[in-house]
PDB file of C-alpha atoms in Angstrom:
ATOM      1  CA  UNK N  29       4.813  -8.541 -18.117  1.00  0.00           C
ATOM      2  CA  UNK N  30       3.019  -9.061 -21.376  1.00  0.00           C
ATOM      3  CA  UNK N  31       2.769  -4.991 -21.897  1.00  0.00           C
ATOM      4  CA  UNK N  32       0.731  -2.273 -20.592  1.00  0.00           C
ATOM      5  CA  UNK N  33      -2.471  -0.173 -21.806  1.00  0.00           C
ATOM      6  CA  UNK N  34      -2.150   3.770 -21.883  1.00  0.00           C
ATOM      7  CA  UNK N  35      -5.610   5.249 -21.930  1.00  0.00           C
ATOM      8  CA  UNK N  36      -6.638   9.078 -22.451  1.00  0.00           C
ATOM      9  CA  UNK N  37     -10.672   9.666 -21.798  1.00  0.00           C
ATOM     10  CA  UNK N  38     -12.078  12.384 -23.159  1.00  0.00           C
ATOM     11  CA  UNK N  39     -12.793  15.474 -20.585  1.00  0.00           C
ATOM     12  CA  UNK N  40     -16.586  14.282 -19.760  1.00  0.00           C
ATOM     13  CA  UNK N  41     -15.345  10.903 -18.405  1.00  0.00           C
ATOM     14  CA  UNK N  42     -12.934  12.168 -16.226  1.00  0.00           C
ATOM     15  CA  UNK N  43     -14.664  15.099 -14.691  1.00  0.00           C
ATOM     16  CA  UNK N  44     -12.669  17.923 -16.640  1.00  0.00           C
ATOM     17  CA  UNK N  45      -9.539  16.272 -16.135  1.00  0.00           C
ATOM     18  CA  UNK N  46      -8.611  16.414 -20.156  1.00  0.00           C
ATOM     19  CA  UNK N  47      -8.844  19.658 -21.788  1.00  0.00           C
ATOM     20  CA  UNK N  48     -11.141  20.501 -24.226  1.00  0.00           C
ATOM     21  CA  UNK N  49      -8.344  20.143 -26.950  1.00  0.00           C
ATOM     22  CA  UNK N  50      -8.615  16.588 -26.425  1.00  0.00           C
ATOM     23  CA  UNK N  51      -9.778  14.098 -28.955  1.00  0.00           C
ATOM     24  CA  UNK N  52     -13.670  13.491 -29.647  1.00  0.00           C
ATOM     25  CA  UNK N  53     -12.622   9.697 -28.553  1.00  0.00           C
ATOM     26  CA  UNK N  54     -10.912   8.815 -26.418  1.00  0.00           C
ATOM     27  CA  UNK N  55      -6.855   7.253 -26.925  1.00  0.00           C
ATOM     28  CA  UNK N  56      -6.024   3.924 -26.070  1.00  0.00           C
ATOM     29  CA  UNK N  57      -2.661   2.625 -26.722  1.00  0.00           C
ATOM     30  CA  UNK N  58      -1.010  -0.477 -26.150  1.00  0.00           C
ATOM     31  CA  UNK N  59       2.989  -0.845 -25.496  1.00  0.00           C
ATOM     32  CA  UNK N  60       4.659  -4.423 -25.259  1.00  0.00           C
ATOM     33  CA  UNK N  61       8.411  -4.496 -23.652  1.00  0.00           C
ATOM     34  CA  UNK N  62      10.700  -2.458 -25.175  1.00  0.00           C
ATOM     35  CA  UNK N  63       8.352  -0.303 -27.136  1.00  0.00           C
ATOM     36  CA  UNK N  64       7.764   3.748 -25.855  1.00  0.00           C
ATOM     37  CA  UNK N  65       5.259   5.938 -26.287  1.00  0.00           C
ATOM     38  CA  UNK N  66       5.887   9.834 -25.838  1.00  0.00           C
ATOM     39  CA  UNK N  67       3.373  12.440 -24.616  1.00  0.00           C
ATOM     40  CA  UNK N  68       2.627  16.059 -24.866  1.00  0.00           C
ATOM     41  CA  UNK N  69       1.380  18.977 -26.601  1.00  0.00           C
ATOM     42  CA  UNK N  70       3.052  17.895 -29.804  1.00  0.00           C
ATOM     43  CA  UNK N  71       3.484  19.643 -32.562  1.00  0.00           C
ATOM     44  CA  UNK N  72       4.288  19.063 -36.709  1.00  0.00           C
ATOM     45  CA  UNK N  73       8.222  18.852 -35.700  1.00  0.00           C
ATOM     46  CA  UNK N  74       7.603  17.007 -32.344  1.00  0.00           C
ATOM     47  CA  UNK N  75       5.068  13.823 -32.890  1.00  0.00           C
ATOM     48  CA  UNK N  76       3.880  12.478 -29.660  1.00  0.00           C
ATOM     49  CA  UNK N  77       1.399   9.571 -29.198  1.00  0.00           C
ATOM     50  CA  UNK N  78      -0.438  10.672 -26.987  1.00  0.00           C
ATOM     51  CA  UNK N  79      -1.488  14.203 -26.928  1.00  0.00           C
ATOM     52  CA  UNK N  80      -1.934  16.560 -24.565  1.00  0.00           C
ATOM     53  CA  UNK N  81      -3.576  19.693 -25.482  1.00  0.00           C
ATOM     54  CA  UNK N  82      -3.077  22.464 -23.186  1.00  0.00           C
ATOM     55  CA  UNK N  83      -0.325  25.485 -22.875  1.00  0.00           C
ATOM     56  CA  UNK N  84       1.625  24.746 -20.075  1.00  0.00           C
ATOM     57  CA  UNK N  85       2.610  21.527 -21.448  1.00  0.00           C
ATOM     58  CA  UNK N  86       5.528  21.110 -23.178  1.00  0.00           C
ATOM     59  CA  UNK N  87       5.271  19.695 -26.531  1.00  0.00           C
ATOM     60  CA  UNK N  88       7.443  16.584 -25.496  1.00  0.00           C
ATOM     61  CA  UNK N  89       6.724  16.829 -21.559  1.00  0.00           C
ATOM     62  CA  UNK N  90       7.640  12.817 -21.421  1.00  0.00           C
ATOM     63  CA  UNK N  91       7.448   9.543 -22.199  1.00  0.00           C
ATOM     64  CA  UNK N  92       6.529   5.640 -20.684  1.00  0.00           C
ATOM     65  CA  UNK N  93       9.000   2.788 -21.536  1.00  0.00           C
ATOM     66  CA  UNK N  94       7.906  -0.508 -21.430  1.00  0.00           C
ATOM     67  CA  UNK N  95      10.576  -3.483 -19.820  1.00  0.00           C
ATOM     68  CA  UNK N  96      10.002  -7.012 -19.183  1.00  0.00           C
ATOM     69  CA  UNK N  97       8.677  -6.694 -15.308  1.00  0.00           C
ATOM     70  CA  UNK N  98       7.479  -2.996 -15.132  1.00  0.00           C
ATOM     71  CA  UNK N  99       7.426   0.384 -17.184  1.00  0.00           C
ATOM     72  CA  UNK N 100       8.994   3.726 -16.564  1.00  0.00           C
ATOM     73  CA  UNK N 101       8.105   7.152 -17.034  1.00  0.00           C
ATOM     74  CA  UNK N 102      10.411   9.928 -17.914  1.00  0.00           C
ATOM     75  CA  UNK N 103       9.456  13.606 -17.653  1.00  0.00           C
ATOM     76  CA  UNK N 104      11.283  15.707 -20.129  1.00  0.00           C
ATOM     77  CA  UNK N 105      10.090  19.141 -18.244  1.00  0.00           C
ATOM     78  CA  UNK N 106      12.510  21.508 -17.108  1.00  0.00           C
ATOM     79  CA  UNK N 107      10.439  23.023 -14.459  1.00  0.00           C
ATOM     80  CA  UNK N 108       6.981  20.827 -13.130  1.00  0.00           C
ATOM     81  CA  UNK N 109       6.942  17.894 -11.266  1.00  0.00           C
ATOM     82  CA  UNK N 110       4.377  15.025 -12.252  1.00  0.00           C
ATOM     83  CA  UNK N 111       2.654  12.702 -10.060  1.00  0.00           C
ATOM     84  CA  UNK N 112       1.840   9.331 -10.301  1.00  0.00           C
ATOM     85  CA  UNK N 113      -1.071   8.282  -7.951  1.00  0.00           C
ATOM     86  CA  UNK N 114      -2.580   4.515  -7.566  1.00  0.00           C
ATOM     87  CA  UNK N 115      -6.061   5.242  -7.627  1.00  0.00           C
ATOM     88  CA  UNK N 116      -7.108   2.115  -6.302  1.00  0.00           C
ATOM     89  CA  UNK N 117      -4.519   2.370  -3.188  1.00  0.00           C
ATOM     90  CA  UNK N 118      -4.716   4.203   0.383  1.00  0.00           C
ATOM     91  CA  UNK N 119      -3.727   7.536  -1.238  1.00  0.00           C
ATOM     92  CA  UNK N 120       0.388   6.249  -2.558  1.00  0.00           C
ATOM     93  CA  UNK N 121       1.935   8.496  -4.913  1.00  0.00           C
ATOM     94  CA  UNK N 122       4.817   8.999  -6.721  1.00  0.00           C
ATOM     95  CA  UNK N 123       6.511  12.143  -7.468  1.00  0.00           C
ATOM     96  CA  UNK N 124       8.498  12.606 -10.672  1.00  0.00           C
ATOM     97  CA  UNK N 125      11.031  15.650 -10.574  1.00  0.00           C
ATOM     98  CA  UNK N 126      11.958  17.786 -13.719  1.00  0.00           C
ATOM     99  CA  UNK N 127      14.475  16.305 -16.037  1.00  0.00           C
ATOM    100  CA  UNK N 128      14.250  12.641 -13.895  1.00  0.00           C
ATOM    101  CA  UNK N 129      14.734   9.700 -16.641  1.00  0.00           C
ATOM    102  CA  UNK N 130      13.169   6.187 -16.364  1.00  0.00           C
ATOM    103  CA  UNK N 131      11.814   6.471 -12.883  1.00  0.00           C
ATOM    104  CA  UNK N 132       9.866   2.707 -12.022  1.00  0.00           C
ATOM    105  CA  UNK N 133       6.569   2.585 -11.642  1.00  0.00           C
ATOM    106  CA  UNK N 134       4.883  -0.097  -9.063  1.00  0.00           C
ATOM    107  CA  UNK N 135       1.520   0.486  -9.489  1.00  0.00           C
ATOM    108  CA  UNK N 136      -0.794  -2.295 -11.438  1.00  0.00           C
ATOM    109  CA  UNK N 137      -2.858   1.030 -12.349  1.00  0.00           C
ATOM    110  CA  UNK N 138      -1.708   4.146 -12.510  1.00  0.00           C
ATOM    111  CA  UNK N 139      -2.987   7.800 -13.170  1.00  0.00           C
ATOM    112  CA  UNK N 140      -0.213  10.118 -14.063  1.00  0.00           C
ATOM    113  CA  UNK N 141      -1.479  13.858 -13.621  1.00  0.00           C
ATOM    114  CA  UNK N 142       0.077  17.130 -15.088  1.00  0.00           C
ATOM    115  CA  UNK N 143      -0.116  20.090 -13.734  1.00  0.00           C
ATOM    116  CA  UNK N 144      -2.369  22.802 -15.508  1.00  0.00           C
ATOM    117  CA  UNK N 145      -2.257  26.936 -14.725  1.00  0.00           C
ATOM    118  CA  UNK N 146      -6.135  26.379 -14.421  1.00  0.00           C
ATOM    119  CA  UNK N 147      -8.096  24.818 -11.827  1.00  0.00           C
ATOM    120  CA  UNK N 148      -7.555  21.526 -13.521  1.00  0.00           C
ATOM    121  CA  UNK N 149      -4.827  18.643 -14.147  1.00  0.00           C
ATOM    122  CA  UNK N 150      -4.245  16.918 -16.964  1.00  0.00           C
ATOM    123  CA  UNK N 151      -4.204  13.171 -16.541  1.00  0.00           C
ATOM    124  CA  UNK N 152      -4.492   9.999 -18.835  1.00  0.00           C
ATOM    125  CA  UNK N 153      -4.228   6.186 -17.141  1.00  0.00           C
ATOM    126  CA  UNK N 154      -1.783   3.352 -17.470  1.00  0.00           C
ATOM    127  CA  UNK N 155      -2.582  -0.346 -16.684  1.00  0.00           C
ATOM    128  CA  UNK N 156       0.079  -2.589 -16.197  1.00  0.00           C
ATOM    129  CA  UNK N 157      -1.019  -6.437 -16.049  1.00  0.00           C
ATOM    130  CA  UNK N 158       0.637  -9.862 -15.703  1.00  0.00           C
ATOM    131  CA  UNK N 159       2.968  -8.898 -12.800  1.00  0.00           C
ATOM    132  CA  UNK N 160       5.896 -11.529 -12.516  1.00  0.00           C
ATOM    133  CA  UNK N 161       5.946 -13.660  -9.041  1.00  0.00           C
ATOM    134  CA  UNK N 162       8.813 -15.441  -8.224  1.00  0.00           C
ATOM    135  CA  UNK N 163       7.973 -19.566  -8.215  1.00  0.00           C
ATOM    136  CA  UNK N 164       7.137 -20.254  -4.861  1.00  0.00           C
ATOM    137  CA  UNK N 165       8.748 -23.594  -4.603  1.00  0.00           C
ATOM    138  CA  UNK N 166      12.207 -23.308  -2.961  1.00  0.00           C
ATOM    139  CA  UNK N 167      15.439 -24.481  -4.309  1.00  0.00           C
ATOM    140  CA  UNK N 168      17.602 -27.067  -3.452  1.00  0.00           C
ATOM    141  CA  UNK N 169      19.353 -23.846  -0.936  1.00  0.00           C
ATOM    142  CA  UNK N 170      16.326 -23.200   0.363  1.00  0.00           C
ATOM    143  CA  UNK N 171      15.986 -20.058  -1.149  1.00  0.00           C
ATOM    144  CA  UNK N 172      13.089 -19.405  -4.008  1.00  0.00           C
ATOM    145  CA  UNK N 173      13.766 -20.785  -7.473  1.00  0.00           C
ATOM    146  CA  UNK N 174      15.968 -18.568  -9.379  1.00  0.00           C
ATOM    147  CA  UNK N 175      14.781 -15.774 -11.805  1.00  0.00           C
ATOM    148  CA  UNK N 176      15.294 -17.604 -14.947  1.00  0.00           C
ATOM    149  CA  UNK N 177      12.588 -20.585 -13.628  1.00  0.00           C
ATOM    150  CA  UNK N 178      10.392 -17.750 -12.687  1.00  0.00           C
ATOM    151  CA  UNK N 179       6.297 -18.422 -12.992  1.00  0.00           C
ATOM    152  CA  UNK N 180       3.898 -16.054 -14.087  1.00  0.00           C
ATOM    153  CA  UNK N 181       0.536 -16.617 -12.921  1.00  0.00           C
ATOM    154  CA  UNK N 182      -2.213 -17.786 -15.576  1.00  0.00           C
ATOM    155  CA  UNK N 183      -4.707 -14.917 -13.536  1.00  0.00           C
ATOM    156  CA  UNK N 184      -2.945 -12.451 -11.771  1.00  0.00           C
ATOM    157  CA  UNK N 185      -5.822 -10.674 -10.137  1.00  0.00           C
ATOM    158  CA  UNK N 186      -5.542  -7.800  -7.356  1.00  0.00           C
ATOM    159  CA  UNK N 187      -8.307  -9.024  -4.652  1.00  0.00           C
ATOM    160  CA  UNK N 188      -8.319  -5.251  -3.477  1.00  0.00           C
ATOM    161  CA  UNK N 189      -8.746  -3.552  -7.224  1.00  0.00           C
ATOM    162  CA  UNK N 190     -11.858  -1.869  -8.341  1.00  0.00           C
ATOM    163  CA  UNK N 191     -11.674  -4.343 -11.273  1.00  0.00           C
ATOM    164  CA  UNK N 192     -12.142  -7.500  -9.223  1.00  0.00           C
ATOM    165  CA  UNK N 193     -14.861  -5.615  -7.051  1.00  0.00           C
ATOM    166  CA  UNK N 194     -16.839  -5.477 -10.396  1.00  0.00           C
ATOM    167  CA  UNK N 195     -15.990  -9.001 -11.469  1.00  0.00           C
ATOM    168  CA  UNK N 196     -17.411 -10.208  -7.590  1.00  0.00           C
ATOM    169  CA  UNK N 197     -20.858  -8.094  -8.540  1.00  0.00           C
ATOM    170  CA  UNK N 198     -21.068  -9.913 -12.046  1.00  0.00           C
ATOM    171  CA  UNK N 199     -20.424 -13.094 -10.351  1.00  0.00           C
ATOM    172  CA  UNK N 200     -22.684 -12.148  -7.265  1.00  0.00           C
ATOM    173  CA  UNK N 201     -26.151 -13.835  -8.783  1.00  0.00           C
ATOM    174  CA  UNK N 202     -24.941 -17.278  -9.968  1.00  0.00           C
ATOM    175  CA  UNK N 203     -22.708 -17.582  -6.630  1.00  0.00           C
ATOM    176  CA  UNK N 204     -25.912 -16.649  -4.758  1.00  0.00           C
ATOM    177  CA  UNK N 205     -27.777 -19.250  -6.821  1.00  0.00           C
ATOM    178  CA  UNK N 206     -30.197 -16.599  -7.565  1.00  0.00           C
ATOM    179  CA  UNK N 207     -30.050 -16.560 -11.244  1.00  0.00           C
ATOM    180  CA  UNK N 208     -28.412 -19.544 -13.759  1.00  0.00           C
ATOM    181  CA  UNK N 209     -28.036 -17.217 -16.940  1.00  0.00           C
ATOM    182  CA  UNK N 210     -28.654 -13.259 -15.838  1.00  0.00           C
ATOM    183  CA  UNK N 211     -25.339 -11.690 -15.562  1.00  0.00           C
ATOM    184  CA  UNK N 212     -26.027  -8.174 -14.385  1.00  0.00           C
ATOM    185  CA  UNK N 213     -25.762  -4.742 -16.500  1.00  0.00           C
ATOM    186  CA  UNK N 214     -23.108  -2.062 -15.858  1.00  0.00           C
ATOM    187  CA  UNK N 215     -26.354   0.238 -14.688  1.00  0.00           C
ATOM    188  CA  UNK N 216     -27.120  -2.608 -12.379  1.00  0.00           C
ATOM    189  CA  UNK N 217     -23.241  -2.771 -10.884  1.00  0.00           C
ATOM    190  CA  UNK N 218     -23.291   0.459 -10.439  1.00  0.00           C
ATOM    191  CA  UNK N 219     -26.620   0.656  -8.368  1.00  0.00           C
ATOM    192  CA  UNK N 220     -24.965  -2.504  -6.622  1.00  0.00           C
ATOM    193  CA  UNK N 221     -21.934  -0.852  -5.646  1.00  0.00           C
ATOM    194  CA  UNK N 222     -22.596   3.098  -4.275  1.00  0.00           C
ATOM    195  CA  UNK N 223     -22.323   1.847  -1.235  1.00  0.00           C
ATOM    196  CA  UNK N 224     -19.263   0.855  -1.280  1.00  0.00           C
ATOM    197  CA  UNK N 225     -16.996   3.263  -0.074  1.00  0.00           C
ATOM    198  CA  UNK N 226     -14.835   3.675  -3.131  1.00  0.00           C
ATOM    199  CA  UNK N 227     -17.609   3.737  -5.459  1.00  0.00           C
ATOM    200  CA  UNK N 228     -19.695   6.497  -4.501  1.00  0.00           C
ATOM    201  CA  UNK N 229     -19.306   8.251  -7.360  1.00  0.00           C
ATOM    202  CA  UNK N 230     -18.462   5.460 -10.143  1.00  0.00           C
ATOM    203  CA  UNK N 231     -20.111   5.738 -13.276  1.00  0.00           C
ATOM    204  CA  UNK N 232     -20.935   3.900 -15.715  1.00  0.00           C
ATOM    205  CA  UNK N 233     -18.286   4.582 -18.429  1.00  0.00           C
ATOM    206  CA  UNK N 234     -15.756   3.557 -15.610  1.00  0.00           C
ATOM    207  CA  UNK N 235     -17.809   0.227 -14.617  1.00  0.00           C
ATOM    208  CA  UNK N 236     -17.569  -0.605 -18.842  1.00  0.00           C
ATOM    209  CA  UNK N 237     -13.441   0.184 -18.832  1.00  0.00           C
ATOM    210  CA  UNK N 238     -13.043  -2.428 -16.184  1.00  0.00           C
ATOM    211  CA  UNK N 239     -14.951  -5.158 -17.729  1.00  0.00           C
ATOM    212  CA  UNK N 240     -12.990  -4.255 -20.959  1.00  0.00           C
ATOM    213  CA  UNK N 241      -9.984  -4.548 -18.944  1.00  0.00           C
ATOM    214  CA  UNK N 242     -10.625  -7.488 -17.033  1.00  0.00           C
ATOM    215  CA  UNK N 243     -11.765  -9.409 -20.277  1.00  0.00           C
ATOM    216  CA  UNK N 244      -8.558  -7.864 -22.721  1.00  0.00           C
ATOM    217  CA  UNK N 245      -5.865  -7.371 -20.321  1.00  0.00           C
ATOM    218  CA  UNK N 246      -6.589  -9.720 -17.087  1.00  0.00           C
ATOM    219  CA  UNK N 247      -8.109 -12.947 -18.233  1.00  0.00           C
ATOM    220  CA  UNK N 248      -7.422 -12.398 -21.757  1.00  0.00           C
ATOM    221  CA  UNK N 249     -11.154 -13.462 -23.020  1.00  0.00           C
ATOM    222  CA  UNK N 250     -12.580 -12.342 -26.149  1.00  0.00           C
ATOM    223  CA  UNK N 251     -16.375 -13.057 -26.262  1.00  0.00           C
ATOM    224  CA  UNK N 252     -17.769 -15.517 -29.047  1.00  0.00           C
ATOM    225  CA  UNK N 253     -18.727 -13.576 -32.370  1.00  0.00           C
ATOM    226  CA  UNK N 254     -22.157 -11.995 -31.872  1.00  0.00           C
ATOM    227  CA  UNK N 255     -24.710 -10.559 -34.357  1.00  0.00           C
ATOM    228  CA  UNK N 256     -26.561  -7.596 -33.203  1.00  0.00           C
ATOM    229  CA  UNK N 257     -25.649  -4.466 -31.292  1.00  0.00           C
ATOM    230  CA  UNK N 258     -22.920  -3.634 -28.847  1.00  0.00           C
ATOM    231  CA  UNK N 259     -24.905  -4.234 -25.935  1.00  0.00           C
ATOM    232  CA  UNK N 260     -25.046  -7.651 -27.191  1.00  0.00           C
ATOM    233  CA  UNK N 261     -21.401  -8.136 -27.710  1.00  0.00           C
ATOM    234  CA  UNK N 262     -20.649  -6.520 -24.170  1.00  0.00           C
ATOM    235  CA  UNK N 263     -22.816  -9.064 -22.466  1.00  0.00           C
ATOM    236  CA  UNK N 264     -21.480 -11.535 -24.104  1.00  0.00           C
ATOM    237  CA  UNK N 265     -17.941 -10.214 -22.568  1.00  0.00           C
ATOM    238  CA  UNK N 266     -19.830 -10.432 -19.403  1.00  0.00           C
ATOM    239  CA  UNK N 267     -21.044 -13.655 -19.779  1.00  0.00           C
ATOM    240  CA  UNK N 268     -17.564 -15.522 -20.187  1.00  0.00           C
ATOM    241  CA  UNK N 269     -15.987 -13.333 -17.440  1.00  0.00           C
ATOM    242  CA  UNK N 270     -18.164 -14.557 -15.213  1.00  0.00           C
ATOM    243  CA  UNK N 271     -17.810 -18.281 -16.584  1.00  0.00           C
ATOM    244  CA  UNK N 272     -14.563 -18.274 -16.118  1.00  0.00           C
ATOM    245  CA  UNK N 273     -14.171 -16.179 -12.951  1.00  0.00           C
ATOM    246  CA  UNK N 274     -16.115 -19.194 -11.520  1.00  0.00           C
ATOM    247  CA  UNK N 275     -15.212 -22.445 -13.054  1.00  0.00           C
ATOM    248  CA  UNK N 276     -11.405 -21.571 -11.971  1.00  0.00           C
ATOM    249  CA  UNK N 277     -12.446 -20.247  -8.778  1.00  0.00           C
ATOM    250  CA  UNK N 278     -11.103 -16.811  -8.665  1.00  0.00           C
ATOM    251  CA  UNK N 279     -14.377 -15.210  -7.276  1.00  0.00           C
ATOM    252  CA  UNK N 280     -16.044 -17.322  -4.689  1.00  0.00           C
ATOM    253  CA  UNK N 281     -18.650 -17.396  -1.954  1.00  0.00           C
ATOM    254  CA  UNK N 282     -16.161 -15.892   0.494  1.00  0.00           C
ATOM    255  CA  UNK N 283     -15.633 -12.641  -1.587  1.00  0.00           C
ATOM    256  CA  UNK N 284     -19.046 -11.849  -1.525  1.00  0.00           C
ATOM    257  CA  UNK N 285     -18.084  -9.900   1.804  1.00  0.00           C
ATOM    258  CA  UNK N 286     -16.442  -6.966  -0.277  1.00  0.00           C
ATOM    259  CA  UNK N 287     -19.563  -6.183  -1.651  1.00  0.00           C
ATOM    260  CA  UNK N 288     -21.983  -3.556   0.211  1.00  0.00           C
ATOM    261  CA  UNK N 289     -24.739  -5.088   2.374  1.00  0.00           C
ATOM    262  CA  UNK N 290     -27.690  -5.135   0.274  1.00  0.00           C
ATOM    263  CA  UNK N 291     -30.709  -2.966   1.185  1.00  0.00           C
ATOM    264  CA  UNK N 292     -34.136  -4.487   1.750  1.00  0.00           C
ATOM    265  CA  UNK N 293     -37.456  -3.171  -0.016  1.00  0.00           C
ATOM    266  CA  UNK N 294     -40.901  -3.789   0.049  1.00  0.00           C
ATOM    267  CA  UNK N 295     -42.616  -4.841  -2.897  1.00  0.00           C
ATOM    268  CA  UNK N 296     -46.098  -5.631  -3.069  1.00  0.00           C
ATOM    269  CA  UNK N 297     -46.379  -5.672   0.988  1.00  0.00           C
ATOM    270  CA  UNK N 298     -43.119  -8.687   0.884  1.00  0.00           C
ATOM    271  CA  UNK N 299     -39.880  -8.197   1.607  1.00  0.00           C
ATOM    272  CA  UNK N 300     -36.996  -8.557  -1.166  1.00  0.00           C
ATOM    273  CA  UNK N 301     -33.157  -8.489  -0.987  1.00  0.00           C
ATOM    274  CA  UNK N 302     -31.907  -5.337  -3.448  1.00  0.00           C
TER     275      UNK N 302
END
């Protein structure tokens, strides 16, 4: 595993989530194997890296550890229990008892939450790409090669992650011949996408930390130098996704089906595909 990204959003993208101590930005750190990065309230005495501003946190409450194949997460609490929940899953969670060192984490993406003595948790996010798959080709035993031959796939894509739902939508117009340069905007994936049944209430901050991470993290692209504004750059980002989502073949025809059906309007007394 190449390393993981730790990401903090500030309290509007998460729906309260992050207190209001939280940073005017929001905190993205990235941890290759071996490195650790420690979370909590902090203090002058107790540096953390990522900081969590609220009282019933300790000021070290934990920390993540990065290894070759996954990551761990401690919690240095004497008393609460954390979760960590795979958002993108059937509702799996792990629980992670006071005082429990280096538990494993599975997940490819990962929300650990904290509890709060409000109505609210605390929670930041933790990707974890380039998962290690053992090389499929048997040995001369019969048995798969052994872990010092192991491969690690050039695009390791989850077909059932929010991420590659998004990537199918950008891809969506080109695959149905329906535009040669167009890729669409993160308003536009959104639209296309409430109603799915996971994405009823994506927005689109969320839609724009999934391209990020599909083009940083997943497929490793960084868009050709660009003059102008963001929105330019971004699109650009877009724009070689896509091209390379399709000219290797990792979105095609076939995954159209995860996308909602599209609705039909009338415009100008014809009928058009939304």
């Amino acid at each position: 595993m190449s390393g993981i990204v730790v990401y903090l959003p500030r309290r509007s993208d998460d729906g309260g989530g992050v207190p209001s101590g939280a940073p005017a930005d929001p905190v993205t750190l990235r941890l290759g194997p071996g490195e650790v990065a420690r979370f909590g309230r902090g203090s002058a005495t107790t540096p953390v890296e990522l900081r969590l501003d609220d009282e019933a946190i300790s000021r070290l409450a934990g920390e993540i550890r990065v290894t070759d194949d996954h990551w761990q997460l401690s919690n240095h609490s004497t008393t609460q229990s954390y979760l960590v929940e795979n958002p993108e899953g059937a509702g799996e969670y792990l629980r992670v008892p006071p005082r429990r060192a280096g538990a494993p984490i599975p997940f490819e993406f990962s929300r650990v939450v904290l509890p709060t003595r409000r109505n609210t948790t605390v929670s930041f996010q933790v990707f974890a790409p380039d998962h290690v798959y053992l090389d499929p080709c048997p040995g001369p035993d019969g048995a798969a090669g052994q872990w010092g031959s192991r491969t690690v796939m050039a695009y390791s894509l989850d077909e059932t992650a929010l991420y590659f739902l998004i990537l199918v939508a950008l891809c969506e117009p080109r695959l149905r011949d329906e535009s040669p340069v167009a890729v669409p905007t993160t308003p536009q994936i959104v639209e296309r996408l409430k109603g799915h049944a996971s994405c009823g209430q994506l927005k689109a901050r969320a839609v724009s930390s999934h391209i990020d991470y599909l083009a940083e993290e997943k497929m490793r692209i960084s868009a050709p130098a660009e003059q102008g504004s963001g929105g330019a750059r971004r699109n650009g980002k877009r724009e070689a996704l896509v091209g390379v989502a399709l000219r290797f073949g990792l979105v095609r025809e076939e995954h159209l089906a995860l996308l909602p059906p599209r609705t039909t309007t009338r415009v100008r007394g014809r009928e058009t595909d939304s």
